[in-house]
Amino acid sequence: MLLCKLFRVLNLVNNSVVGQFCLGQSGCPGFRLRDLAWQLEAPYYDSVKTKINELIPQLSPSTGFRLYLRSELARRLSSNPQYSLRSFALQLGINHSTLSQLLRGKRALTPRMIKTLGARLGLRPEEIEAFVARERQAGETVVSREIRFLTMETVALLSDGSHRAILEMTSMEGFVPDTRWIARALDLTVDEVNMALSRLTRLGLLEMAAADRWVDRSEAGASSDAGFAQQVIRRLSEQARRLSGSEDVEAATPAARIEMGAAQLPEVIGLIEKLQREAADLRRDEKEYQLDIYLTPINLKH
Amino acid sequence: MGQPVSRWQIIAKNPDQAAEFYCELFGWSVNTDNPLGYRTIDTQSEDGVKGGVWPCPPEGHAIVVLYIAVDDVAAYVERARRLGGAVIIPPQKLPEGDEMAVIHDPEGLAVGLFKPASA
């Protein structure tokens, strides 16, 4: 038994703090560092503690909330011989068996659970959000992740007037197809212009046809807000279907852009929440489409 | 000829900081004198492939993309799709006549396709 424990501690030190630290795992159940304090020399025990505490700060939202929970438990166990899984569960305000399932990956970590536990662990709101985002991404397919990214790019494109301004400029006399020139003309940074160009070219709204000729491919969409929004949403829909391999499917995508004043926001948010509740009740046998709704301020700089 | 890895691109949230980091670390230099103000990196060596730094939008995340030289970007994009890849950035021209596209392999890794203007 001692050898078994020693082996696990060596793994703990040499590999990673969480890679081998499994609660209730068969073969060596109930392993706790405090047991070793009775059987090993104190200096070795101290070095294990030091090593754990060196490793723990390396864990961040990018490693996932489950890993963070495990490392937090490991840290507390190493610094307090009396600490246990039950103590941790008590502090988190959840049942110890629920905590055990969460740690072993037997129970899904919902955004609500991460927010609750993160707050009880004293994490900052931005850290909690990063953990929630990380967990959401972990369950996503490559295609749905890319479509979500594309949708966010489209939102940025619609909410920032510099994109339309760039398209309009391309047909103006004296236009210089050079990012640095555009940046000066629109009072933006070169990077801001390049990010805008990336979005426009990706959706096929702008073509850099030649070194001296950039062409607005928004099909006159840039002439009005509504026309531009329609074009952008149509291109997004086309690309999403291309990404998901459903190009042959008729585009049954009623998409809309609705502008409103600040006073109408509470009413609109209420409508979105109502839609969310009703859509959640719909029977969903297959996952072929997804509905994203973003409410963004319109930042028309130009 | 073949289809070699012809360049790399760091897509960074803070491109100035990223460029500075690598230049400090390896003694590389940056040149932005081109129509896109693109940070092309000179590795100070004839060996290996050259690269550059491009800004990452707020909604994206920092990555490194390797670009493979091909003689027909659109044809390779189509070929990638048939093999289970996805098209992330459709084929497009760059200001100086180069052509590029970005695909995802079946595991979701981004890979660039690049045809220089001279090819």
mmCIF file of C-alpha atoms in Angstrom, chain A:
data_model
loop_
_atom_site.group_PDB
_atom_site.id
_atom_site.type_symbol
_atom_site.label_atom_id
_atom_site.label_comp_id
_atom_site.label_asym_id
_atom_site.label_seq_id
_atom_site.Cartn_x
_atom_site.Cartn_y
_atom_site.Cartn_z
ATOM 1 C CA MET A 1 0.000 0.000 0.000
ATOM 2 C CA LEU A 2 2.822 2.358 0.873
ATOM 3 C CA LEU A 3 4.551 1.590 -2.407
ATOM 4 C CA CYS A 4 1.320 2.234 -4.224
ATOM 5 C CA LYS A 5 0.990 5.607 -2.524
ATOM 6 C CA LEU A 6 4.616 6.459 -3.129
ATOM 7 C CA PHE A 7 4.266 5.607 -6.809
ATOM 8 C CA ARG A 8 1.259 7.901 -7.084
ATOM 9 C CA VAL A 9 3.080 10.750 -5.395
ATOM 10 C CA LEU A 10 6.077 10.345 -7.677
ATOM 11 C CA ASN A 11 3.755 10.539 -10.623
ATOM 12 C CA LEU A 12 2.144 13.537 -9.052
ATOM 13 C CA VAL A 13 5.489 15.270 -8.822
ATOM 14 C CA ASN A 14 7.036 14.177 -12.084
ATOM 15 C CA ASN A 15 4.109 14.354 -14.460
ATOM 16 C CA SER A 16 1.384 16.712 -13.525
ATOM 17 C CA VAL A 17 -0.537 17.642 -10.487
ATOM 18 C CA VAL A 18 -3.827 16.441 -11.860
ATOM 19 C CA GLY A 19 -2.808 13.762 -14.324
ATOM 20 C CA GLN A 20 -2.498 11.137 -11.636
ATOM 21 C CA PHE A 21 -4.471 12.642 -8.824
ATOM 22 C CA CYS A 22 -7.731 10.777 -9.114
ATOM 23 C CA LEU A 23 -10.125 10.572 -6.258
ATOM 24 C CA GLY A 24 -11.650 7.202 -5.615
ATOM 25 C CA GLN A 25 -9.863 5.618 -8.565
ATOM 26 C CA SER A 26 -9.695 1.839 -8.462
ATOM 27 C CA GLY A 27 -6.338 0.362 -7.505
ATOM 28 C CA CYS A 28 -5.502 2.944 -4.924
ATOM 29 C CA PRO A 29 -8.712 4.353 -3.482
ATOM 30 C CA GLY A 30 -8.782 6.990 -0.879
ATOM 31 C CA PHE A 31 -5.264 8.255 -1.551
ATOM 32 C CA ARG A 32 -4.503 11.390 0.401
ATOM 33 C CA LEU A 33 -1.293 13.239 0.899
ATOM 34 C CA ARG A 34 -1.823 13.469 4.606
ATOM 35 C CA ASP A 35 -1.437 9.662 4.912
ATOM 36 C CA LEU A 36 2.084 10.046 3.641
ATOM 37 C CA ALA A 37 2.976 12.520 6.331
ATOM 38 C CA TRP A 38 2.841 9.664 8.800
ATOM 39 C CA GLN A 39 4.914 7.296 6.734
ATOM 40 C CA LEU A 40 7.461 9.341 4.841
ATOM 41 C CA GLU A 41 10.113 11.672 6.047
ATOM 42 C CA ALA A 42 8.889 15.220 6.564
ATOM 43 C CA PRO A 43 11.364 16.837 4.098
ATOM 44 C CA TYR A 44 10.036 14.672 1.281
ATOM 45 C CA TYR A 45 6.465 15.517 2.221
ATOM 46 C CA ASP A 46 7.373 19.206 2.223
ATOM 47 C CA SER A 47 8.974 18.917 -1.203
ATOM 48 C CA VAL A 48 5.795 17.317 -2.551
ATOM 49 C CA LYS A 49 3.752 20.178 -1.142
ATOM 50 C CA THR A 50 6.108 22.731 -2.600
ATOM 51 C CA LYS A 51 5.976 21.066 -5.992
ATOM 52 C CA ILE A 52 2.177 21.023 -5.975
ATOM 53 C CA ASN A 53 1.985 24.661 -5.018
ATOM 54 C CA GLU A 54 4.437 25.540 -7.779
ATOM 55 C CA LEU A 55 2.316 23.752 -10.329
ATOM 56 C CA ILE A 56 -1.100 24.962 -9.292
ATOM 57 C CA PRO A 57 -0.729 28.618 -10.314
ATOM 58 C CA GLN A 58 -0.031 27.436 -13.862
ATOM 59 C CA LEU A 59 -3.631 26.312 -14.217
ATOM 60 C CA SER A 60 -5.789 28.878 -15.949
ATOM 61 C CA PRO A 61 -9.162 29.028 -17.737
ATOM 62 C CA SER A 62 -7.485 27.525 -20.797
ATOM 63 C CA THR A 63 -7.041 24.228 -18.951
ATOM 64 C CA GLY A 64 -10.744 23.880 -18.153
ATOM 65 C CA PHE A 65 -12.813 24.263 -15.009
ATOM 66 C CA ARG A 66 -12.761 20.564 -14.077
ATOM 67 C CA LEU A 67 -8.977 20.602 -13.992
ATOM 68 C CA TYR A 68 -9.067 23.802 -12.000
ATOM 69 C CA LEU A 69 -11.372 22.199 -9.409
ATOM 70 C CA ARG A 70 -9.072 19.197 -9.101
ATOM 71 C CA SER A 71 -6.008 21.373 -8.687
ATOM 72 C CA GLU A 72 -7.760 23.544 -6.121
ATOM 73 C CA LEU A 73 -8.673 20.453 -4.107
ATOM 74 C CA ALA A 74 -5.086 19.165 -4.419
ATOM 75 C CA ARG A 75 -3.747 22.474 -3.194
ATOM 76 C CA ARG A 76 -6.055 22.497 -0.175
ATOM 77 C CA LEU A 77 -5.285 18.874 0.680
ATOM 78 C CA SER A 78 -1.582 19.553 0.522
ATOM 79 C CA SER A 79 -1.723 22.543 2.823
ATOM 80 C CA ASN A 80 -4.172 21.162 5.379
ATOM 81 C CA PRO A 81 -3.861 17.541 6.549
ATOM 82 C CA GLN A 82 -7.411 17.652 7.915
ATOM 83 C CA TYR A 83 -8.941 18.724 4.610
ATOM 84 C CA SER A 84 -11.073 16.291 2.583
ATOM 85 C CA LEU A 85 -13.373 16.019 -0.385
ATOM 86 C CA ARG A 86 -16.299 16.571 1.968
ATOM 87 C CA SER A 87 -14.713 19.774 3.305
ATOM 88 C CA PHE A 88 -14.332 21.042 -0.244
ATOM 89 C CA ALA A 89 -17.937 20.125 -1.103
ATOM 90 C CA LEU A 90 -19.153 21.896 2.012
ATOM 91 C CA GLN A 91 -17.289 25.057 1.066
ATOM 92 C CA LEU A 92 -18.657 24.894 -2.443
ATOM 93 C CA GLY A 93 -22.171 24.368 -1.118
ATOM 94 C CA ILE A 94 -22.787 21.130 -3.011
ATOM 95 C CA ASN A 95 -23.198 17.487 -2.123
ATOM 96 C CA HIS A 96 -19.874 15.606 -1.872
ATOM 97 C CA SER A 97 -21.052 12.906 -4.278
ATOM 98 C CA THR A 98 -21.956 15.597 -6.820
ATOM 99 C CA LEU A 99 -18.484 17.078 -6.404
ATOM 100 C CA SER A 100 -16.910 13.651 -6.812
ATOM 101 C CA GLN A 101 -18.846 13.128 -10.067
ATOM 102 C CA LEU A 102 -17.800 16.550 -11.329
ATOM 103 C CA LEU A 103 -14.150 15.876 -10.566
ATOM 104 C CA ARG A 104 -14.224 12.486 -12.276
ATOM 105 C CA GLY A 105 -15.995 13.811 -15.349
ATOM 106 C CA LYS A 106 -19.104 11.767 -14.655
ATOM 107 C CA ARG A 107 -21.283 14.862 -14.506
ATOM 108 C CA ALA A 108 -21.391 17.706 -17.021
ATOM 109 C CA LEU A 109 -20.233 21.140 -15.955
ATOM 110 C CA THR A 110 -22.997 23.525 -16.952
ATOM 111 C CA PRO A 111 -22.359 27.260 -17.313
ATOM 112 C CA ARG A 112 -24.606 27.837 -14.293
ATOM 113 C CA MET A 113 -22.590 25.364 -12.201
ATOM 114 C CA ILE A 114 -19.295 26.992 -13.236
ATOM 115 C CA LYS A 115 -20.648 30.428 -12.336
ATOM 116 C CA THR A 116 -21.878 29.254 -8.934
ATOM 117 C CA LEU A 117 -18.731 27.333 -8.018
ATOM 118 C CA GLY A 118 -16.431 29.951 -9.517
ATOM 119 C CA ALA A 119 -18.032 32.665 -7.389
ATOM 120 C CA ARG A 120 -17.714 30.514 -4.277
ATOM 121 C CA LEU A 121 -14.046 29.958 -5.062
ATOM 122 C CA GLY A 122 -13.564 33.720 -5.275
ATOM 123 C CA LEU A 123 -12.740 33.831 -8.974
ATOM 124 C CA ARG A 124 -13.030 37.138 -10.771
ATOM 125 C CA PRO A 125 -16.032 37.518 -13.142
ATOM 126 C CA GLU A 126 -13.742 37.576 -16.201
ATOM 127 C CA GLU A 127 -12.047 34.351 -15.073
ATOM 128 C CA ILE A 128 -15.442 32.698 -14.608
ATOM 129 C CA GLU A 129 -16.531 33.834 -18.075
ATOM 130 C CA ALA A 130 -13.310 32.441 -19.550
ATOM 131 C CA PHE A 131 -13.969 29.067 -17.882
ATOM 132 C CA VAL A 132 -17.559 29.074 -19.191
ATOM 133 C CA ALA A 133 -16.338 29.875 -22.712
ATOM 134 C CA ARG A 134 -13.673 27.171 -22.508
ATOM 135 C CA GLU A 135 -16.209 24.568 -21.424
ATOM 136 C CA ARG A 136 -18.607 25.585 -24.185
ATOM 137 C CA GLN A 137 -15.871 25.297 -26.791
ATOM 138 C CA ALA A 138 -14.814 21.873 -25.523
ATOM 139 C CA GLY A 139 -18.204 20.442 -26.465
ATOM 140 C CA GLU A 140 -18.312 22.051 -29.893
ATOM 141 C CA THR A 141 -17.615 20.438 -33.220
ATOM 142 C CA VAL A 142 -15.083 22.072 -35.527
ATOM 143 C CA VAL A 143 -17.840 23.174 -37.889
ATOM 144 C CA SER A 144 -20.118 24.661 -35.232
ATOM 145 C CA ARG A 145 -17.139 26.477 -33.685
ATOM 146 C CA GLU A 146 -16.269 27.949 -37.065
ATOM 147 C CA ILE A 147 -19.857 28.957 -37.765
ATOM 148 C CA ARG A 148 -20.026 30.627 -34.363
ATOM 149 C CA PHE A 149 -16.820 32.517 -35.173
ATOM 150 C CA LEU A 150 -18.176 33.505 -38.563
ATOM 151 C CA THR A 151 -21.391 34.725 -36.960
ATOM 152 C CA MET A 152 -19.434 36.842 -34.503
ATOM 153 C CA GLU A 153 -17.400 38.253 -37.374
ATOM 154 C CA THR A 154 -20.630 39.145 -39.137
ATOM 155 C CA VAL A 155 -21.947 40.872 -36.047
ATOM 156 C CA ALA A 156 -18.721 42.885 -35.853
ATOM 157 C CA LEU A 157 -19.065 43.690 -39.544
ATOM 158 C CA LEU A 158 -22.623 44.955 -39.147
ATOM 159 C CA SER A 159 -22.057 46.903 -35.972
ATOM 160 C CA ASP A 160 -18.916 48.732 -37.071
ATOM 161 C CA GLY A 161 -19.460 51.282 -39.829
ATOM 162 C CA SER A 162 -15.844 51.174 -40.988
ATOM 163 C CA HIS A 163 -16.594 48.066 -43.084
ATOM 164 C CA ARG A 164 -19.189 49.860 -45.169
ATOM 165 C CA ALA A 165 -16.992 52.911 -45.335
ATOM 166 C CA ILE A 166 -14.158 50.843 -46.840
ATOM 167 C CA LEU A 167 -16.494 49.349 -49.445
ATOM 168 C CA GLU A 168 -17.801 52.782 -50.382
ATOM 169 C CA MET A 169 -14.296 54.157 -50.677
ATOM 170 C CA THR A 170 -13.270 51.570 -53.274
ATOM 171 C CA SER A 171 -15.409 53.241 -55.927
ATOM 172 C CA MET A 172 -14.346 56.783 -55.061
ATOM 173 C CA GLU A 173 -12.039 58.717 -57.303
ATOM 174 C CA GLY A 174 -8.542 58.851 -55.891
ATOM 175 C CA PHE A 175 -8.967 55.683 -53.819
ATOM 176 C CA VAL A 176 -5.611 54.116 -53.017
ATOM 177 C CA PRO A 177 -5.782 50.349 -52.419
ATOM 178 C CA ASP A 178 -3.398 50.453 -49.528
ATOM 179 C CA THR A 179 -4.237 49.668 -45.925
ATOM 180 C CA ARG A 180 -2.054 52.478 -44.624
ATOM 181 C CA TRP A 181 -3.853 55.013 -46.835
ATOM 182 C CA ILE A 182 -7.276 53.747 -45.733
ATOM 183 C CA ALA A 183 -6.201 53.851 -42.090
ATOM 184 C CA ARG A 184 -5.229 57.502 -42.449
ATOM 185 C CA ALA A 185 -8.441 58.362 -44.299
ATOM 186 C CA LEU A 186 -10.722 56.688 -41.756
ATOM 187 C CA ASP A 187 -8.659 57.538 -38.684
ATOM 188 C CA LEU A 188 -8.176 53.879 -37.820
ATOM 189 C CA THR A 189 -5.079 51.836 -37.092
ATOM 190 C CA VAL A 190 -3.583 49.649 -39.830
ATOM 191 C CA ASP A 191 -4.546 46.579 -37.776
ATOM 192 C CA GLU A 192 -8.167 47.741 -37.501
ATOM 193 C CA VAL A 193 -8.332 48.181 -41.264
ATOM 194 C CA ASN A 194 -6.753 44.769 -41.841
ATOM 195 C CA MET A 195 -9.225 43.068 -39.518
ATOM 196 C CA ALA A 196 -12.054 44.787 -41.401
ATOM 197 C CA LEU A 197 -10.532 43.672 -44.727
ATOM 198 C CA SER A 198 -10.303 40.103 -43.456
ATOM 199 C CA ARG A 199 -14.020 40.103 -42.606
ATOM 200 C CA LEU A 200 -15.026 41.691 -45.912
ATOM 201 C CA THR A 201 -12.949 39.378 -48.090
ATOM 202 C CA ARG A 202 -13.927 36.313 -46.116
ATOM 203 C CA LEU A 203 -17.606 36.974 -46.762
ATOM 204 C CA GLY A 204 -16.851 37.780 -50.387
ATOM 205 C CA LEU A 205 -17.941 41.406 -50.026
ATOM 206 C CA LEU A 206 -14.606 42.772 -51.215
ATOM 207 C CA GLU A 207 -12.260 41.472 -53.879
ATOM 208 C CA MET A 208 -8.668 42.579 -54.217
ATOM 209 C CA ALA A 209 -8.806 42.044 -57.960
ATOM 210 C CA ALA A 210 -5.420 43.579 -58.695
ATOM 211 C CA ALA A 211 -2.745 45.583 -56.976
ATOM 212 C CA ASP A 212 -4.414 48.803 -58.089
ATOM 213 C CA ARG A 213 -8.044 47.685 -58.055
ATOM 214 C CA TRP A 214 -10.210 46.585 -55.147
ATOM 215 C CA VAL A 215 -13.817 45.824 -56.029
ATOM 216 C CA ASP A 216 -16.943 46.150 -53.894
ATOM 217 C CA ARG A 217 -18.760 42.820 -54.334
ATOM 218 C CA SER A 218 -21.642 43.635 -52.013
ATOM 219 C CA GLU A 219 -23.871 43.969 -55.096
ATOM 220 C CA ALA A 220 -24.772 47.585 -54.374
ATOM 221 C CA GLY A 221 -25.667 46.513 -50.861
ATOM 222 C CA ALA A 222 -23.523 49.273 -49.463
ATOM 223 C CA SER A 223 -25.938 51.880 -50.779
ATOM 224 C CA SER A 224 -28.344 51.434 -47.871
ATOM 225 C CA ASP A 225 -28.175 50.063 -44.333
ATOM 226 C CA ALA A 226 -30.920 47.535 -44.931
ATOM 227 C CA GLY A 227 -29.484 46.384 -48.271
ATOM 228 C CA PHE A 228 -26.033 45.981 -46.811
ATOM 229 C CA ALA A 229 -27.340 44.005 -43.817
ATOM 230 C CA GLN A 230 -29.308 41.708 -46.125
ATOM 231 C CA GLN A 231 -26.252 41.033 -48.258
ATOM 232 C CA VAL A 232 -24.075 40.336 -45.239
ATOM 233 C CA ILE A 233 -26.588 37.922 -43.728
ATOM 234 C CA ARG A 234 -27.045 36.175 -47.069
ATOM 235 C CA ARG A 235 -23.275 35.691 -47.402
ATOM 236 C CA LEU A 236 -23.061 34.415 -43.834
ATOM 237 C CA SER A 237 -25.812 31.922 -44.579
ATOM 238 C CA GLU A 238 -24.029 30.738 -47.750
ATOM 239 C CA GLN A 239 -20.738 30.266 -45.948
ATOM 240 C CA ALA A 240 -22.371 28.475 -43.037
ATOM 241 C CA ARG A 241 -24.039 26.039 -45.431
ATOM 242 C CA ARG A 242 -20.750 25.543 -47.242
ATOM 243 C CA LEU A 243 -18.975 24.848 -43.958
ATOM 244 C CA SER A 244 -21.579 22.352 -42.820
ATOM 245 C CA GLY A 245 -21.572 20.625 -46.194
ATOM 246 C CA SER A 246 -25.231 21.445 -46.874
ATOM 247 C CA GLU A 247 -24.731 23.660 -49.909
ATOM 248 C CA ASP A 248 -27.383 21.822 -51.849
ATOM 249 C CA VAL A 249 -30.022 22.522 -49.233
ATOM 250 C CA GLU A 250 -32.335 25.342 -50.197
ATOM 251 C CA ALA A 251 -31.496 28.350 -48.067
ATOM 252 C CA ALA A 252 -34.512 28.326 -45.765
ATOM 253 C CA THR A 253 -32.938 30.883 -43.531
ATOM 254 C CA PRO A 254 -35.173 33.727 -42.534
ATOM 255 C CA ALA A 255 -32.590 36.157 -41.237
ATOM 256 C CA ALA A 256 -33.223 39.671 -40.085
ATOM 257 C CA ARG A 257 -31.556 42.716 -38.675
ATOM 258 C CA ILE A 258 -33.759 44.892 -36.475
ATOM 259 C CA GLU A 259 -32.615 48.273 -35.282
ATOM 260 C CA MET A 260 -34.076 49.894 -32.190
ATOM 261 C CA GLY A 261 -33.651 52.640 -29.674
ATOM 262 C CA ALA A 262 -32.360 52.193 -26.139
ATOM 263 C CA ALA A 263 -35.865 52.694 -24.728
ATOM 264 C CA GLN A 264 -37.096 49.585 -26.540
ATOM 265 C CA LEU A 265 -34.336 47.337 -25.200
ATOM 266 C CA PRO A 266 -36.209 45.903 -22.180
ATOM 267 C CA GLU A 267 -39.134 44.929 -24.409
ATOM 268 C CA VAL A 268 -36.843 43.345 -27.007
ATOM 269 C CA ILE A 269 -34.867 41.464 -24.371
ATOM 270 C CA GLY A 270 -38.190 40.159 -23.028
ATOM 271 C CA LEU A 271 -39.102 38.915 -26.517
ATOM 272 C CA ILE A 272 -35.732 37.188 -26.917
ATOM 273 C CA GLU A 273 -36.142 35.470 -23.554
ATOM 274 C CA LYS A 274 -39.663 34.362 -24.535
ATOM 275 C CA LEU A 275 -38.312 32.920 -27.784
ATOM 276 C CA GLN A 276 -35.551 31.154 -25.840
ATOM 277 C CA ARG A 277 -38.089 29.528 -23.498
ATOM 278 C CA GLU A 278 -40.408 28.443 -26.298
ATOM 279 C CA ALA A 279 -37.624 27.220 -28.566
ATOM 280 C CA ALA A 280 -36.163 25.181 -25.703
ATOM 281 C CA ASP A 281 -39.440 23.236 -25.566
ATOM 282 C CA LEU A 282 -39.340 22.327 -29.255
ATOM 283 C CA ARG A 283 -38.635 18.728 -30.079
ATOM 284 C CA ARG A 284 -35.131 18.497 -31.567
ATOM 285 C CA ASP A 285 -34.226 15.135 -33.034
ATOM 286 C CA GLU A 286 -31.458 16.393 -35.287
ATOM 287 C CA LYS A 287 -28.907 19.159 -35.108
ATOM 288 C CA GLU A 288 -28.837 20.662 -38.576
ATOM 289 C CA TYR A 289 -29.425 24.337 -37.888
ATOM 290 C CA GLN A 290 -28.707 26.652 -35.049
ATOM 291 C CA LEU A 291 -30.182 29.984 -34.168
ATOM 292 C CA ASP A 292 -27.955 32.735 -32.837
ATOM 293 C CA ILE A 293 -29.294 36.037 -31.638
ATOM 294 C CA TYR A 294 -26.928 38.864 -30.829
ATOM 295 C CA LEU A 295 -27.919 42.232 -29.514
ATOM 296 C CA THR A 296 -25.168 44.718 -30.248
ATOM 297 C CA PRO A 297 -24.822 48.473 -30.102
ATOM 298 C CA ILE A 298 -24.385 50.065 -33.498
ATOM 299 C CA ASN A 299 -21.160 51.960 -33.576
ATOM 300 C CA LEU A 300 -21.345 54.061 -36.697
ATOM 301 C CA LYS A 301 -18.079 55.930 -36.625
ATOM 302 C CA HIS A 302 -18.346 57.315 -40.111
#
